[in-house]
């Protein structure tokens, strides 16, 4: 975020992207915590939720 703001990126776009990234990251933590709390970690592992989460975190926007 700091590097983008130092460049020619729009501050609004950088802040919006940071908020979206933080939301995706925190939602993944919440899903994992609920799976552990329900002791259905096996069911969570069988789904593709973790894969989608990591792809969303590592993919670049256009």
mmCIF file of N, CA and C in Angstrom:
data_model
loop_
_atom_site.group_PDB
_atom_site.id
_atom_site.type_symbol
_atom_site.label_atom_id
_atom_site.label_comp_id
_atom_site.label_asym_id
_atom_site.label_seq_id
_atom_site.Cartn_x
_atom_site.Cartn_y
_atom_site.Cartn_z
ATOM 1 N N UNK A 1 0.829 -1.182 0.000
ATOM 2 C CA UNK A 1 0.000 0.000 0.000
ATOM 3 C C UNK A 1 0.872 1.244 0.000
ATOM 4 N N UNK A 2 1.901 1.245 0.817
ATOM 5 C CA UNK A 2 2.771 2.420 0.912
ATOM 6 C C UNK A 2 3.512 2.635 -0.400
ATOM 7 N N UNK A 3 3.994 1.564 -1.006
ATOM 8 C CA UNK A 3 4.711 1.687 -2.269
ATOM 9 C C UNK A 3 3.789 2.214 -3.370
ATOM 10 N N UNK A 4 2.549 1.760 -3.382
ATOM 11 C CA UNK A 4 1.597 2.240 -4.391
ATOM 12 C C UNK A 4 1.277 3.711 -4.181
ATOM 13 N N UNK A 5 1.121 4.121 -2.942
ATOM 14 C CA UNK A 5 0.841 5.524 -2.662
ATOM 15 C C UNK A 5 2.023 6.422 -3.020
ATOM 16 N N UNK A 6 3.247 5.891 -2.891
ATOM 17 C CA UNK A 6 4.435 6.660 -3.241
ATOM 18 C C UNK A 6 4.534 6.850 -4.754
ATOM 19 N N UNK A 7 3.921 5.944 -5.513
ATOM 20 C CA UNK A 7 3.934 6.052 -6.969
ATOM 21 C C UNK A 7 2.819 6.945 -7.451
ATOM 22 N N UNK A 8 2.331 6.654 -8.631
ATOM 23 C CA UNK A 8 1.297 7.499 -9.221
ATOM 24 C C UNK A 8 -0.101 6.899 -9.092
ATOM 25 N N UNK A 9 -0.267 5.945 -8.213
ATOM 26 C CA UNK A 9 -1.577 5.309 -8.034
ATOM 27 C C UNK A 9 -2.531 6.252 -7.301
ATOM 28 N N UNK A 10 -3.796 6.097 -7.616
ATOM 29 C CA UNK A 10 -4.829 6.883 -6.950
ATOM 30 C C UNK A 10 -4.952 6.443 -5.492
ATOM 31 N N UNK A 11 -4.908 7.378 -4.549
ATOM 32 C CA UNK A 11 -5.035 7.001 -3.138
ATOM 33 C C UNK A 11 -6.337 6.251 -2.850
ATOM 34 N N UNK A 12 -7.424 6.653 -3.504
ATOM 35 C CA UNK A 12 -8.697 5.971 -3.284
ATOM 36 C C UNK A 12 -8.615 4.514 -3.727
ATOM 37 N N UNK A 13 -8.007 4.264 -4.888
ATOM 38 C CA UNK A 13 -7.895 2.896 -5.399
ATOM 39 C C UNK A 13 -7.022 2.040 -4.495
ATOM 40 N N UNK A 14 -5.952 2.613 -3.988
ATOM 41 C CA UNK A 14 -5.048 1.868 -3.111
ATOM 42 C C UNK A 14 -5.749 1.510 -1.802
ATOM 43 N N UNK A 15 -6.433 2.470 -1.239
ATOM 44 C CA UNK A 15 -7.142 2.217 0.021
ATOM 45 C C UNK A 15 -8.268 1.210 -0.190
ATOM 46 N N UNK A 16 -8.991 1.328 -1.295
ATOM 47 C CA UNK A 16 -10.068 0.372 -1.588
ATOM 48 C C UNK A 16 -9.504 -1.034 -1.756
ATOM 49 N N UNK A 17 -8.394 -1.168 -2.460
ATOM 50 C CA UNK A 17 -7.779 -2.484 -2.642
ATOM 51 C C UNK A 17 -7.303 -3.055 -1.312
ATOM 52 N N UNK A 18 -6.779 -2.208 -0.455
ATOM 53 C CA UNK A 18 -6.338 -2.655 0.864
ATOM 54 C C UNK A 18 -7.508 -3.130 1.707
ATOM 55 N N UNK A 19 -8.610 -2.414 1.649
ATOM 56 C CA UNK A 19 -9.808 -2.813 2.399
ATOM 57 C C UNK A 19 -10.346 -4.159 1.886
ATOM 58 N N UNK A 20 -10.375 -4.333 0.574
ATOM 59 C CA UNK A 20 -10.851 -5.592 -0.006
ATOM 60 C C UNK A 20 -9.926 -6.736 0.403
ATOM 61 N N UNK A 21 -8.614 -6.542 0.305
ATOM 62 C CA UNK A 21 -7.656 -7.574 0.693
ATOM 63 C C UNK A 21 -7.836 -7.959 2.154
ATOM 64 N N UNK A 22 -7.963 -6.963 3.018
ATOM 65 C CA UNK A 22 -8.143 -7.218 4.443
ATOM 66 C C UNK A 22 -9.441 -7.980 4.700
ATOM 67 N N UNK A 23 -10.502 -7.621 3.992
ATOM 68 C CA UNK A 23 -11.776 -8.333 4.147
ATOM 69 C C UNK A 23 -11.689 -9.786 3.724
ATOM 70 N N UNK A 24 -11.026 -10.043 2.606
ATOM 71 C CA UNK A 24 -10.855 -11.426 2.141
ATOM 72 C C UNK A 24 -10.007 -12.213 3.137
ATOM 73 N N UNK A 25 -8.944 -11.606 3.619
ATOM 74 C CA UNK A 25 -8.069 -12.271 4.575
ATOM 75 C C UNK A 25 -8.820 -12.622 5.857
ATOM 76 N N UNK A 26 -9.536 -11.661 6.395
ATOM 77 C CA UNK A 26 -10.259 -11.901 7.643
ATOM 78 C C UNK A 26 -11.401 -12.898 7.468
ATOM 79 N N UNK A 27 -12.069 -12.881 6.312
ATOM 80 C CA UNK A 27 -13.140 -13.850 6.090
ATOM 81 C C UNK A 27 -12.589 -15.273 6.066
ATOM 82 N N UNK A 28 -11.397 -15.462 5.512
ATOM 83 C CA UNK A 28 -10.768 -16.778 5.530
ATOM 84 C C UNK A 28 -10.467 -17.239 6.944
ATOM 85 N N UNK A 29 -10.026 -16.323 7.767
ATOM 86 C CA UNK A 29 -9.756 -16.671 9.167
ATOM 87 C C UNK A 29 -11.037 -17.052 9.902
ATOM 88 N N UNK A 30 -12.105 -16.323 9.631
ATOM 89 C CA UNK A 30 -13.384 -16.617 10.287
ATOM 90 C C UNK A 30 -13.908 -17.989 9.863
ATOM 91 N N UNK A 31 -13.833 -18.296 8.576
ATOM 92 C CA UNK A 31 -14.305 -19.593 8.079
ATOM 93 C C UNK A 31 -13.510 -20.722 8.721
ATOM 94 N N UNK A 32 -12.199 -20.575 8.787
ATOM 95 C CA UNK A 32 -11.360 -21.613 9.382
ATOM 96 C C UNK A 32 -11.655 -21.774 10.865
ATOM 97 N N UNK A 33 -11.850 -20.671 11.551
ATOM 98 C CA UNK A 33 -12.132 -20.744 12.991
ATOM 99 C C UNK A 33 -13.477 -21.429 13.262
ATOM 100 N N UNK A 34 -14.472 -21.118 12.437
ATOM 101 C CA UNK A 34 -15.780 -21.769 12.612
ATOM 102 C C UNK A 34 -15.697 -23.256 12.326
ATOM 103 N N UNK A 35 -14.891 -23.639 11.345
ATOM 104 C CA UNK A 35 -14.731 -25.059 11.029
ATOM 105 C C UNK A 35 -14.090 -25.797 12.201
ATOM 106 N N UNK A 36 -13.088 -25.181 12.801
ATOM 107 C CA UNK A 36 -12.449 -25.814 13.966
ATOM 108 C C UNK A 36 -13.401 -25.870 15.151
ATOM 109 N N UNK A 37 -14.143 -24.802 15.330
ATOM 110 C CA UNK A 37 -15.063 -24.757 16.469
ATOM 111 C C UNK A 37 -16.145 -25.828 16.326
ATOM 112 N N UNK A 38 -16.599 -26.058 15.120
ATOM 113 C CA UNK A 38 -17.616 -27.074 14.868
ATOM 114 C C UNK A 38 -16.998 -28.464 14.761
ATOM 115 N N UNK A 39 -15.684 -28.534 14.865
ATOM 116 C CA UNK A 39 -14.945 -29.790 14.756
ATOM 117 C C UNK A 39 -15.262 -30.517 13.461
ATOM 118 N N UNK A 40 -15.426 -29.744 12.429
ATOM 119 C CA UNK A 40 -15.658 -30.325 11.113
ATOM 120 C C UNK A 40 -14.535 -29.898 10.179
ATOM 121 N N UNK A 41 -13.316 -29.926 10.711
ATOM 122 C CA UNK A 41 -12.174 -29.514 9.921
ATOM 123 C C UNK A 41 -12.026 -30.385 8.690
ATOM 124 N N UNK A 42 -12.379 -31.641 8.821
ATOM 125 C CA UNK A 42 -12.283 -32.543 7.665
ATOM 126 C C UNK A 42 -13.215 -32.074 6.546
ATOM 127 N N UNK A 43 -14.409 -31.664 6.912
ATOM 128 C CA UNK A 43 -15.360 -31.173 5.913
ATOM 129 C C UNK A 43 -14.844 -29.893 5.271
ATOM 130 N N UNK A 44 -14.192 -29.044 6.049
ATOM 131 C CA UNK A 44 -13.643 -27.809 5.510
ATOM 132 C C UNK A 44 -12.488 -28.102 4.554
ATOM 133 N N UNK A 45 -11.713 -29.118 4.859
ATOM 134 C CA UNK A 45 -10.595 -29.477 3.996
ATOM 135 C C UNK A 45 -11.079 -30.080 2.694
ATOM 136 N N UNK A 46 -12.210 -30.778 2.729
ATOM 137 C CA UNK A 46 -12.736 -31.397 1.526
ATOM 138 C C UNK A 46 -13.284 -30.370 0.543
ATOM 139 N N UNK A 47 -13.701 -29.245 1.047
ATOM 140 C CA UNK A 47 -14.216 -28.210 0.153
ATOM 141 C C UNK A 47 -13.059 -27.444 -0.467
ATOM 142 N N UNK A 48 -13.373 -26.625 -1.400
ATOM 143 C CA UNK A 48 -12.356 -25.835 -2.076
ATOM 144 C C UNK A 48 -12.246 -24.435 -1.494
ATOM 145 N N UNK A 49 -12.794 -24.237 -0.317
ATOM 146 C CA UNK A 49 -12.801 -22.914 0.288
ATOM 147 C C UNK A 49 -11.392 -22.377 0.499
ATOM 148 N N UNK A 50 -10.509 -23.204 1.006
ATOM 149 C CA UNK A 50 -9.135 -22.779 1.244
ATOM 150 C C UNK A 50 -8.420 -22.410 -0.037
ATOM 151 N N UNK A 51 -8.663 -23.166 -1.080
ATOM 152 C CA UNK A 51 -8.024 -22.875 -2.363
ATOM 153 C C UNK A 51 -8.533 -21.554 -2.933
ATOM 154 N N UNK A 52 -9.817 -21.329 -2.847
ATOM 155 C CA UNK A 52 -10.391 -20.082 -3.348
ATOM 156 C C UNK A 52 -9.848 -18.908 -2.552
ATOM 157 N N UNK A 53 -9.722 -19.097 -1.248
ATOM 158 C CA UNK A 53 -9.225 -18.042 -0.381
ATOM 159 C C UNK A 53 -7.791 -17.662 -0.761
ATOM 160 N N UNK A 54 -6.924 -18.626 -0.930
ATOM 161 C CA UNK A 54 -5.531 -18.317 -1.243
ATOM 162 C C UNK A 54 -5.384 -17.714 -2.630
ATOM 163 N N UNK A 55 -6.213 -18.166 -3.561
ATOM 164 C CA UNK A 55 -6.193 -17.580 -4.916
ATOM 165 C C UNK A 55 -6.643 -16.124 -4.854
ATOM 166 N N UNK A 56 -7.680 -15.856 -4.067
ATOM 167 C CA UNK A 56 -8.169 -14.479 -3.945
ATOM 168 C C UNK A 56 -7.113 -13.572 -3.321
ATOM 169 N N UNK A 57 -6.342 -14.094 -2.399
ATOM 170 C CA UNK A 57 -5.312 -13.282 -1.752
ATOM 171 C C UNK A 57 -4.117 -13.029 -2.659
ATOM 172 N N UNK A 58 -3.789 -13.976 -3.509
ATOM 173 C CA UNK A 58 -2.568 -13.849 -4.286
ATOM 174 C C UNK A 58 -2.789 -13.339 -5.706
ATOM 175 N N UNK A 59 -4.046 -13.278 -6.151
ATOM 176 C CA UNK A 59 -4.276 -12.819 -7.514
ATOM 177 C C UNK A 59 -4.140 -11.301 -7.575
ATOM 178 N N UNK A 60 -3.717 -10.845 -8.695
ATOM 179 C CA UNK A 60 -3.563 -9.410 -8.907
ATOM 180 C C UNK A 60 -4.774 -8.867 -9.625
ATOM 181 N N UNK A 61 -5.165 -7.673 -9.277
ATOM 182 C CA UNK A 61 -6.241 -6.993 -9.972
ATOM 183 C C UNK A 61 -5.732 -6.448 -11.300
ATOM 184 N N UNK A 62 -6.656 -6.145 -12.155
ATOM 185 C CA UNK A 62 -6.256 -5.639 -13.478
ATOM 186 C C UNK A 62 -5.768 -4.213 -13.432
#
